[in-house]
Short mmCIF file of C-alpha atoms in Angstrom, two decimals:
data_model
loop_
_atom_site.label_atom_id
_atom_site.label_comp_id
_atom_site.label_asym_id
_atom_site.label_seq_id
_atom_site.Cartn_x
_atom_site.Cartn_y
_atom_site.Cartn_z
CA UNK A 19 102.24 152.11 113.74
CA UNK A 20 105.76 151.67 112.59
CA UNK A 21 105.59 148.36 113.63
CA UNK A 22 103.19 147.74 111.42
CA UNK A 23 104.81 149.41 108.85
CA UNK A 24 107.99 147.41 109.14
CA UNK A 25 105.01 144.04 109.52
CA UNK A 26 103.78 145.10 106.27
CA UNK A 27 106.07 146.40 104.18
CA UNK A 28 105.60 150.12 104.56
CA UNK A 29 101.97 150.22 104.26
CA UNK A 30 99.45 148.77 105.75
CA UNK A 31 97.07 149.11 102.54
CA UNK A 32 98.82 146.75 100.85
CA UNK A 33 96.92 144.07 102.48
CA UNK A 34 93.80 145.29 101.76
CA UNK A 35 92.45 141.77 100.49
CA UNK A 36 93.77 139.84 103.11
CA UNK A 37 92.04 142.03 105.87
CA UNK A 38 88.95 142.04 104.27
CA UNK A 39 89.05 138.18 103.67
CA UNK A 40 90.00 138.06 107.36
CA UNK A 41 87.06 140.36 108.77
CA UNK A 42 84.23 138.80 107.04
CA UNK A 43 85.31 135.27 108.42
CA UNK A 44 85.40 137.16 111.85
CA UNK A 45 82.04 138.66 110.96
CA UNK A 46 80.09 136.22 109.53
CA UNK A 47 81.76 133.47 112.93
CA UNK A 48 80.07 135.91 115.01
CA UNK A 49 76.93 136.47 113.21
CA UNK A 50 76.25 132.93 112.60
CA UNK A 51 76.91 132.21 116.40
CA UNK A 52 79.88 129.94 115.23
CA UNK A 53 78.74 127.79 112.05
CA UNK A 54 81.09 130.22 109.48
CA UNK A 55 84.06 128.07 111.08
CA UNK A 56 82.98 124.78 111.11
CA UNK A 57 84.76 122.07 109.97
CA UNK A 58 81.56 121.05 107.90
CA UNK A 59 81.53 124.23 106.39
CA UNK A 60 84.53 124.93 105.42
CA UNK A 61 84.66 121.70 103.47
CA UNK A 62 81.81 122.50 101.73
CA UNK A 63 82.69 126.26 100.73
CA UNK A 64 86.31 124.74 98.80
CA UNK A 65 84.08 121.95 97.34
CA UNK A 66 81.69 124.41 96.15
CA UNK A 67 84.21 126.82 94.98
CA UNK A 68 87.21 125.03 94.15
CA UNK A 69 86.03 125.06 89.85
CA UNK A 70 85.45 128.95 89.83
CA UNK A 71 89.13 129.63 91.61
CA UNK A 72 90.41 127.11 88.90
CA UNK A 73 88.88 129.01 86.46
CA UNK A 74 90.43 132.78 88.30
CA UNK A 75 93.56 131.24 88.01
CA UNK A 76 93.24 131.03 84.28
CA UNK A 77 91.36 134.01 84.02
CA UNK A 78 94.25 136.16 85.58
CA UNK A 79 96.83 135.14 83.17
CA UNK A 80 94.54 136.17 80.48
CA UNK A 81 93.64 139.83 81.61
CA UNK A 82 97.11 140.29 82.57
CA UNK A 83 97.96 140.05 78.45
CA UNK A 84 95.12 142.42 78.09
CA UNK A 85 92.30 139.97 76.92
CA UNK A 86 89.00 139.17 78.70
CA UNK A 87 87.38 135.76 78.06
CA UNK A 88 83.80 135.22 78.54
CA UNK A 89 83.17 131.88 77.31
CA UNK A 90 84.85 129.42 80.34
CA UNK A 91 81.23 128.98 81.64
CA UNK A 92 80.11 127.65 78.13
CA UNK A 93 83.67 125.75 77.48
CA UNK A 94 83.31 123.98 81.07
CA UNK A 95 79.57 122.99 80.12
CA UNK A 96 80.58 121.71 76.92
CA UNK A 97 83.63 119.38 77.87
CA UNK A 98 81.47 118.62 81.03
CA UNK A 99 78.86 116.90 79.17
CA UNK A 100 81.11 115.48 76.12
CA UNK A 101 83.14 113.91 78.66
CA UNK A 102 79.77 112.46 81.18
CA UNK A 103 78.47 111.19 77.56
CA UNK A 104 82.13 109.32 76.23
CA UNK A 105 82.03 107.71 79.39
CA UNK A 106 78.56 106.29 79.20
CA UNK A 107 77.91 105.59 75.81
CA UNK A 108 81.43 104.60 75.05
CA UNK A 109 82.11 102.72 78.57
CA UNK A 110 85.95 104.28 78.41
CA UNK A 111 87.46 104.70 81.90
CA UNK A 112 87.09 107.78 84.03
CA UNK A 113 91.16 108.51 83.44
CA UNK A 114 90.18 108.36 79.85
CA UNK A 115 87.59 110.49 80.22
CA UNK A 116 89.51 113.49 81.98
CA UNK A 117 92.08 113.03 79.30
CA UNK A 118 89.75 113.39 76.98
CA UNK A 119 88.19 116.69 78.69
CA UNK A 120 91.64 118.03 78.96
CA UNK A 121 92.16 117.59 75.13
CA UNK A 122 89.03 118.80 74.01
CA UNK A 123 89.98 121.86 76.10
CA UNK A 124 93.09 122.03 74.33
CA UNK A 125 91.32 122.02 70.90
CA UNK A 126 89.27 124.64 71.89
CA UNK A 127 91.90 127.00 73.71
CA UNK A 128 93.54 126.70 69.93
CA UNK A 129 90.28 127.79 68.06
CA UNK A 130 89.51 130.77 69.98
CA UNK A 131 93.87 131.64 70.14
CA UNK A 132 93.74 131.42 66.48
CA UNK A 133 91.26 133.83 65.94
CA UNK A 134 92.49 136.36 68.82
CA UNK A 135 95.83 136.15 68.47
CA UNK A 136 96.97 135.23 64.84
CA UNK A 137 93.27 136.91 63.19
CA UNK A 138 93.76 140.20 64.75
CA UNK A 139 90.18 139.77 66.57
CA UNK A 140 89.53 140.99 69.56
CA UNK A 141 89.81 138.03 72.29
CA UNK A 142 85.91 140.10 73.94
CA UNK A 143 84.29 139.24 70.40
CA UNK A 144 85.99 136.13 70.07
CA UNK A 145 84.97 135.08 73.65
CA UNK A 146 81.36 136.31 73.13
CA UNK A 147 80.94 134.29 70.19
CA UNK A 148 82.75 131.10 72.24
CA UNK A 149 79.98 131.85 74.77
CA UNK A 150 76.82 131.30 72.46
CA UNK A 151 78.72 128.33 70.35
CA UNK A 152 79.70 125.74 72.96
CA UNK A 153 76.45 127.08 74.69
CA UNK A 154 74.70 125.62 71.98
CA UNK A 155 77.15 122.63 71.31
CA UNK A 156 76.37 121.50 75.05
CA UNK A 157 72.70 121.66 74.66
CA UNK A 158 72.73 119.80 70.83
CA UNK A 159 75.21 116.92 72.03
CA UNK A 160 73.45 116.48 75.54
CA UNK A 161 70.46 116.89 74.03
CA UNK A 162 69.29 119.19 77.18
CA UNK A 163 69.53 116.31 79.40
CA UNK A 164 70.97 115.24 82.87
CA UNK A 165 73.39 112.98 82.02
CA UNK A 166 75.04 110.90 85.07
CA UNK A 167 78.62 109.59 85.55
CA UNK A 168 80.34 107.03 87.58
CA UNK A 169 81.41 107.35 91.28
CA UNK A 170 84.66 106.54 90.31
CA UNK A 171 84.62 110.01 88.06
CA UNK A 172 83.13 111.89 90.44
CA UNK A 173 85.78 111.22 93.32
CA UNK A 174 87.64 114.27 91.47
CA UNK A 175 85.07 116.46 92.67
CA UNK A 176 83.76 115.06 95.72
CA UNK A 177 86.68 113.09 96.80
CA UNK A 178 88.41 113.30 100.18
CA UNK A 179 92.00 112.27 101.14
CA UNK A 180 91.90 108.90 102.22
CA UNK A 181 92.62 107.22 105.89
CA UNK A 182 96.01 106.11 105.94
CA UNK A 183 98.22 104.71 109.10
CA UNK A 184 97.31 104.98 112.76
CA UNK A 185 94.01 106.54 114.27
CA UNK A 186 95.04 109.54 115.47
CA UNK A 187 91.65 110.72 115.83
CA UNK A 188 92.71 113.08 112.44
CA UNK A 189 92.63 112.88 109.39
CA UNK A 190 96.59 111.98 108.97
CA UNK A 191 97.28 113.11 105.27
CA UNK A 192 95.57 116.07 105.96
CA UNK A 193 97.88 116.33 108.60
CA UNK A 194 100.77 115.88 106.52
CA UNK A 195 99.51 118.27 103.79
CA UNK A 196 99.15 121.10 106.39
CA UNK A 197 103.03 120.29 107.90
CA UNK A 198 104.58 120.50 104.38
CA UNK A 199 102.30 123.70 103.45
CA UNK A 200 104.20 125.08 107.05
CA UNK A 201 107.83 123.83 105.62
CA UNK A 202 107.35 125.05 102.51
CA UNK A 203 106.14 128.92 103.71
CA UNK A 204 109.02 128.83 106.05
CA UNK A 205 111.56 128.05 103.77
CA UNK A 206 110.18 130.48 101.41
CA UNK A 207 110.58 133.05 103.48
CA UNK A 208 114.37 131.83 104.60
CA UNK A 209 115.31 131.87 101.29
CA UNK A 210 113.73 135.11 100.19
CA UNK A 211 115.97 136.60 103.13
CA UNK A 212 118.80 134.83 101.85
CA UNK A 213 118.95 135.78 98.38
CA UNK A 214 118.15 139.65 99.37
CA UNK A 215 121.08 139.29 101.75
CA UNK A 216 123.09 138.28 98.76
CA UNK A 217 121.79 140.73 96.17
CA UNK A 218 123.32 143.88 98.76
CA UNK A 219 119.45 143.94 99.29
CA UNK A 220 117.67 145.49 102.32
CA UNK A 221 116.59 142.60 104.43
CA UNK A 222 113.89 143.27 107.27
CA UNK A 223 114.27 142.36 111.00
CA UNK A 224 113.99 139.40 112.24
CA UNK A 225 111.14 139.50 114.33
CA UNK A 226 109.15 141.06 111.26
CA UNK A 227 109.87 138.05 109.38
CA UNK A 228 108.81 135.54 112.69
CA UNK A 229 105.86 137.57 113.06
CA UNK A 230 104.74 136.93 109.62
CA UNK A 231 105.96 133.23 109.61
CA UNK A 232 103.88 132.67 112.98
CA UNK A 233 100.65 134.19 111.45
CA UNK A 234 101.22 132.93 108.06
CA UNK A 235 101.84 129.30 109.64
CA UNK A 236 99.64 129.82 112.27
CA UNK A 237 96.54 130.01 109.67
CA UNK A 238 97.96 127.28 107.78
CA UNK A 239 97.59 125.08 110.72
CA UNK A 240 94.06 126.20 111.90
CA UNK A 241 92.78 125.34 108.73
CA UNK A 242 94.38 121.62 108.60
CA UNK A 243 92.80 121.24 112.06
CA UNK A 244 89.23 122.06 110.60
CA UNK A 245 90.10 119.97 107.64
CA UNK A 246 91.36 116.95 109.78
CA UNK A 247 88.15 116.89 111.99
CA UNK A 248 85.48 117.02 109.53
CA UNK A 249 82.95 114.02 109.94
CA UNK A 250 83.67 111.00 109.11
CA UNK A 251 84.71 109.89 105.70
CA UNK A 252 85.76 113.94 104.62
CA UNK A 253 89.03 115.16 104.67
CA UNK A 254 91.14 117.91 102.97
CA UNK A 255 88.91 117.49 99.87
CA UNK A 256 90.39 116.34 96.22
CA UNK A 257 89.17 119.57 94.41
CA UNK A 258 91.37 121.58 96.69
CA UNK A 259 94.43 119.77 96.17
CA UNK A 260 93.95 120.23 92.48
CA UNK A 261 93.48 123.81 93.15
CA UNK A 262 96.66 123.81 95.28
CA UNK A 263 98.91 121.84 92.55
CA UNK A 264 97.53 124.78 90.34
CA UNK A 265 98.26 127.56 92.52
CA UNK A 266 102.15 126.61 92.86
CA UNK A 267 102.50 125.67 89.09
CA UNK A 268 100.83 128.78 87.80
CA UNK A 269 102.31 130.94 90.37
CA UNK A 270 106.01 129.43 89.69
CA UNK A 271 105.15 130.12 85.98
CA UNK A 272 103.73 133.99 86.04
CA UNK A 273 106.64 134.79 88.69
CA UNK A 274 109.77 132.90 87.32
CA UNK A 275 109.84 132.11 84.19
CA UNK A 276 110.32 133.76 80.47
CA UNK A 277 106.92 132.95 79.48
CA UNK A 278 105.55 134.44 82.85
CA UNK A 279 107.21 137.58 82.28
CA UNK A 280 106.57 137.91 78.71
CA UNK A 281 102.56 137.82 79.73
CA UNK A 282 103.24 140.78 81.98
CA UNK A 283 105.10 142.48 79.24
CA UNK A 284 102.53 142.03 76.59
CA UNK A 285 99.27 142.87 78.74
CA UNK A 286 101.70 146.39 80.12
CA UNK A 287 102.80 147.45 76.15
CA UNK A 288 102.37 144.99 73.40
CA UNK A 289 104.40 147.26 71.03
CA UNK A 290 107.34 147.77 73.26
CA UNK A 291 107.11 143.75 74.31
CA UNK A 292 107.59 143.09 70.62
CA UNK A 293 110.36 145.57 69.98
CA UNK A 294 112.11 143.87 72.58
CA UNK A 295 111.73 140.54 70.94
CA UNK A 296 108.51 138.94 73.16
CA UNK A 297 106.37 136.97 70.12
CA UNK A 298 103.27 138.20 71.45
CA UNK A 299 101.19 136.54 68.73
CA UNK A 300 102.23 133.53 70.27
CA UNK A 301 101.56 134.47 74.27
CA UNK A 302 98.52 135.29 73.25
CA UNK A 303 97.74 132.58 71.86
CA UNK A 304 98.98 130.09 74.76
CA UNK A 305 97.31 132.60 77.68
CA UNK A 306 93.41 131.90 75.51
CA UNK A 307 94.47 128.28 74.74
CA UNK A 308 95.41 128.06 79.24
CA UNK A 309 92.36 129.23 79.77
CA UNK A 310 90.39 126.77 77.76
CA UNK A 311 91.99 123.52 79.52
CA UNK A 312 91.34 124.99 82.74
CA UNK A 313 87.86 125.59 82.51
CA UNK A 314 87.53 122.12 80.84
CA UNK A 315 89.29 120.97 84.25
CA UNK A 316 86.61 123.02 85.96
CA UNK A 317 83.60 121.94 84.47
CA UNK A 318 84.86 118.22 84.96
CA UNK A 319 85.57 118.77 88.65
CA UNK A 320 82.24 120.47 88.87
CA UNK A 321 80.41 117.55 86.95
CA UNK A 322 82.18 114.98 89.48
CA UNK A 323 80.96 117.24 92.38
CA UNK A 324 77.46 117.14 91.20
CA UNK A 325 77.61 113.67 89.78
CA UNK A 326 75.94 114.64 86.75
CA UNK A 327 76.08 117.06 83.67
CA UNK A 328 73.01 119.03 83.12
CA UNK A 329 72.14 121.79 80.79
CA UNK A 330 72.88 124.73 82.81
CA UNK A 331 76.33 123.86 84.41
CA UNK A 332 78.33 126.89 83.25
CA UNK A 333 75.85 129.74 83.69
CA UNK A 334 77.44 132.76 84.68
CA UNK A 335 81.07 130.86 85.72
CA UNK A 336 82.57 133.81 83.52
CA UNK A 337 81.18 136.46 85.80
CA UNK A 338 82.65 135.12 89.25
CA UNK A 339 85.91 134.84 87.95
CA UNK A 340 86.53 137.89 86.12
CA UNK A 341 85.31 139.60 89.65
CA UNK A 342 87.34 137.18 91.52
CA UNK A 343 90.51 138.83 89.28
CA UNK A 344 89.85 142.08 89.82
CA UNK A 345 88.78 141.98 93.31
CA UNK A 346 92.23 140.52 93.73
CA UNK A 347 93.95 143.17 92.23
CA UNK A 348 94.49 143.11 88.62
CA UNK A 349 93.71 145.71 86.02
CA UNK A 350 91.30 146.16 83.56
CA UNK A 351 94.15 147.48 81.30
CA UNK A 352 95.83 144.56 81.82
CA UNK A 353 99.79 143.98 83.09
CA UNK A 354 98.91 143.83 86.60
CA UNK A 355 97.67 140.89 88.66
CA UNK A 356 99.21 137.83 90.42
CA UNK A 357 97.19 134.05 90.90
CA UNK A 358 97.74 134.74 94.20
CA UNK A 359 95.99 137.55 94.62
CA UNK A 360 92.80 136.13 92.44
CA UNK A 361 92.38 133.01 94.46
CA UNK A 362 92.09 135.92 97.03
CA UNK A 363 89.67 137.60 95.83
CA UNK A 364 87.84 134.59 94.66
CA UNK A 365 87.73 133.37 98.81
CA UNK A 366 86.14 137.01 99.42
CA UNK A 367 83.49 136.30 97.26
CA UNK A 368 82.96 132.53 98.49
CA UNK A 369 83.01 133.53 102.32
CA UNK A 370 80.36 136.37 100.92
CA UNK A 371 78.34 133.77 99.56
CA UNK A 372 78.52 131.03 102.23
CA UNK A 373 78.06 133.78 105.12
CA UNK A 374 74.64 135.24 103.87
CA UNK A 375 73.49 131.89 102.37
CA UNK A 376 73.97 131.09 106.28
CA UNK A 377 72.38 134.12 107.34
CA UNK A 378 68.97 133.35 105.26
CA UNK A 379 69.67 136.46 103.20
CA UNK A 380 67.90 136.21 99.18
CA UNK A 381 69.37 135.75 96.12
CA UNK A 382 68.39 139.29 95.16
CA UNK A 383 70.13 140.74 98.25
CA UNK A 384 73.55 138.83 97.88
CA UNK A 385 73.59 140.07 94.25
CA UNK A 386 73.41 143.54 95.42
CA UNK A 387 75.99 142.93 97.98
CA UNK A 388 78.24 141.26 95.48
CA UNK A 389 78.13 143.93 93.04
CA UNK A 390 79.10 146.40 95.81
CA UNK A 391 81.77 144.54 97.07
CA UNK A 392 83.02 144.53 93.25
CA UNK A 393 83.06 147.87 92.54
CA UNK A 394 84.05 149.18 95.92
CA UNK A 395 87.45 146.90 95.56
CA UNK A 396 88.39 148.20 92.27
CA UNK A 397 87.69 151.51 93.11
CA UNK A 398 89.75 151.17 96.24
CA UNK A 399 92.97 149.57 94.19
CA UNK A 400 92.13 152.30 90.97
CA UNK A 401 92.40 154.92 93.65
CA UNK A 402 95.75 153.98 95.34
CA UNK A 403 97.14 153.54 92.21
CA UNK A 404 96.12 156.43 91.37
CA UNK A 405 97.83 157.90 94.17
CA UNK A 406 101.21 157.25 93.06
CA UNK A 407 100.91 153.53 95.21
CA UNK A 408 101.48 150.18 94.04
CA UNK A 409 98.94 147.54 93.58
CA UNK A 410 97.34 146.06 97.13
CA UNK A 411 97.45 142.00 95.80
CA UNK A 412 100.90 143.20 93.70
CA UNK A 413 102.78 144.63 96.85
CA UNK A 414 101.83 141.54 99.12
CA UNK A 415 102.93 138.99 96.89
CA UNK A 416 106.34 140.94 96.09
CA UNK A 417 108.72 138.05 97.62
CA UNK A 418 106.94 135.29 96.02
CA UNK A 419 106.99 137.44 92.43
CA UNK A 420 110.97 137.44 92.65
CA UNK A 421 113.29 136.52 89.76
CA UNK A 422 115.91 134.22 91.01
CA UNK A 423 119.22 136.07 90.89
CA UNK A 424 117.96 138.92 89.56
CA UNK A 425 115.84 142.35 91.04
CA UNK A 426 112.26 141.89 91.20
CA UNK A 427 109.88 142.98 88.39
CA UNK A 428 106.79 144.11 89.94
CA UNK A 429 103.51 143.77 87.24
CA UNK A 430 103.16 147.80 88.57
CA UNK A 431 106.38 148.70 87.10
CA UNK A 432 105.10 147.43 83.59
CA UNK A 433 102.19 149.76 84.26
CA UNK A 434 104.74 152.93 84.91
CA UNK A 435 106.02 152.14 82.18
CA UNK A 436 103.47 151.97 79.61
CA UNK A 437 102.36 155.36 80.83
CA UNK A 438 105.50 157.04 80.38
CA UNK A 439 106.36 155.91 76.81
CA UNK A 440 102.48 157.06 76.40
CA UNK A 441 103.55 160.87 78.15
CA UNK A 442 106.71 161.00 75.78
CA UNK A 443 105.10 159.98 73.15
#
């Protein structure tokens, strides 16, 4: 046990996510007599996924300032369509066509900030009223039609990494991407140890820090092998390497930077935020207008994937990634939450999916399950907070969520804080 204290970082508990991410694969391998860990599979669960994690990244960002957004399903449908349509009636290249997308996302990331952040209305009302206008807008401009695009389009969301250099019998940028996922964890972790060792910081053992590295690296490599020996013509798919491009940006941005930092401070206590000189008229207004170009990128990936925009893309995106959020650890109050941790819990709820859609089990039963998976993880993470404990997803990601040269600011300790100024006050 005190190994695995010293593994972990004092508590086991803290992982919470990552075990349970870890058992259902194990689960559903065995209960599927193998198919769960397929290379076939597993290509197909990030393909089918990869738009709603896009969409958790933005989502996290924007429940972290305190907001809740409910209309990425209808903002994804929208561009989706707008974007299929420009590129058939108006023959303009694909490229032009996702730069369109991404600045029609734009625009409408700065209608909805406007109202939330510089209007004084609440980002839920704002959101709900998003929801039912670009729901409409998608059905009056597409005219409640399926409206194809080209395969050139559609390689951003059914696209593969391409066969380059020798047959190896693998895919060999795959390859590639897997060894640089392995150097990059490993140095990482070197320098996290380095810069604690600098600070007068304690630094943990060595073999706790190879033990993590091996089964860190070790998954890293599994899943290039599955990726690399997929049938023929699949590879590490395009979708995911968008979603992995997001995942460092957005996670170097929330962890390291001013603007990261002043989301965390606004979503823990707006009023002390501003007395300390964050604008938080204006990070509100950039974490609504975020969300809006990623869930333009989403619907586009999603239209690519499906080679055509219909009428009812969009339904019910908004759900899966608020619950992919707060299964991964962020709070409903807001200043708590990482991207890590909600591309987390979004993979719990994919493997949930994928396992019982492989296990025969009905729609009606997987919605039950979901919604007890849901509420069971909040009330797991509301309860060891409420213990005096950090967050599960905020503890495990505590190296990456370092300042350089500097302490780290936990999203936790902006909690503590709010509640104390609330005690004295």
């Amino acid at each position: 046990m005190n190994a695995l204290k010293k593994l972990f970082g004092g508590n086991t508990r803290q992982f919470g996510m990552i075990f349970a991410l870890v058992a259902l694969i194990i689960f559903f391998q065995f209960a599927t007599d193998g198919r769960t860990l397929t290379p076939g599979n597993v290509i197909n669960l990030f393909n089918g996924n990869s738009y709603i994690l896009i969409l958790a990244i933005g989502m996290v960002l924007v429940i972290i300032a305190g907001h809740i957004d409910l209309s990425v399903g209808s903002v994804a449908a929208f561009v989706g369509v707008t974007v299929a349509l420009a590129i058939r009636d108006w023959g303009i290249p694909w490229y032009a066509g996702i730069l369109l997308g991404l600045g029609l996302g734009i625009l409408i990331g700065a209608w909805q900030g406007f109202w939330t952040a510089y209007v004084g209305i609440p980002a839920f009302i704002v959101t709900l009223a998003g929801m039912l206008l670009f729901r409409g807008f998608n059905q009056f401009v597409g005219k409640s039609n399926t409206i194809p695009v080209p395969a050139d389009f559609q390689y951003i969301g059914s696209g593969y990494l391409p066969e380059v250099g020798p047959n190896t019998g693998f895919n060999n940028l795959t390859l590639l991407l897997g060894l640089l996922g392995v150097a990059f964890v490993v140095f990482s972790e070197l320098r996290a140890r380095r810069t604690a060792k600098a600070l007068g910081a304690e630094v943990p053992e060595a073999w706790v820090a190879v033990t993590k590295l091996v089964l860190i690296c070790g998954a890293i490599l599994y899943a290039t092998y599955l990726f690399a020996t997929g049938r023929p013509g699949t590879s590490f798919p395009i979708p995911g390497l968008i979603l992995a491009v997001l995942v460092l940006i957005y996670g170097f941005i929330s962890s390291k930077t001013v603007v990261g930092r002043h989301v965390y401070a606004v979503g823990g206590n707006r009023h002390a935020a501003e007395l300390s000189g964050v604008q938080s008229k204006k990070v509100n207004f950039l974490v609504m207008m975020n969300m809006s170009i990623l869930a333009g990128l989403a619907g586009m990936i999603f239209v690519g994937r499906s080679t055509a925009s219909g009428p009812f893309d969009g339904v019910g995106w908004e759900l899966d990634a608020i619950a992919a959020v707060f299964i991964g650890g962020a709070a409903v109050t807001g200043g708590v939450g990482t991207v890590i941790g909600s591309i987390v819990g979004g993979l719990v709820m994919a493997v949930l999916n994928n396992g019982l859609q492989l296990l025969g089990v009905g729609a009606d039963l997987t919605q039950i399950i979901k919604g007890l998976v849901l509420l069971i993880a909040v009330a797991f993470d509301v309860y060891n907070k409420s213990q005096g404990k950090r967050s599960i997803i905020g503890m495990l990601t505590q190296n990456f969520n370092r300042p350089r040269g500097g302490t780290p600011l936990q999203p936790d300790e902006v909690t503590s804080t709010k509640e104390t100024i609330a005690r004295e006050a």
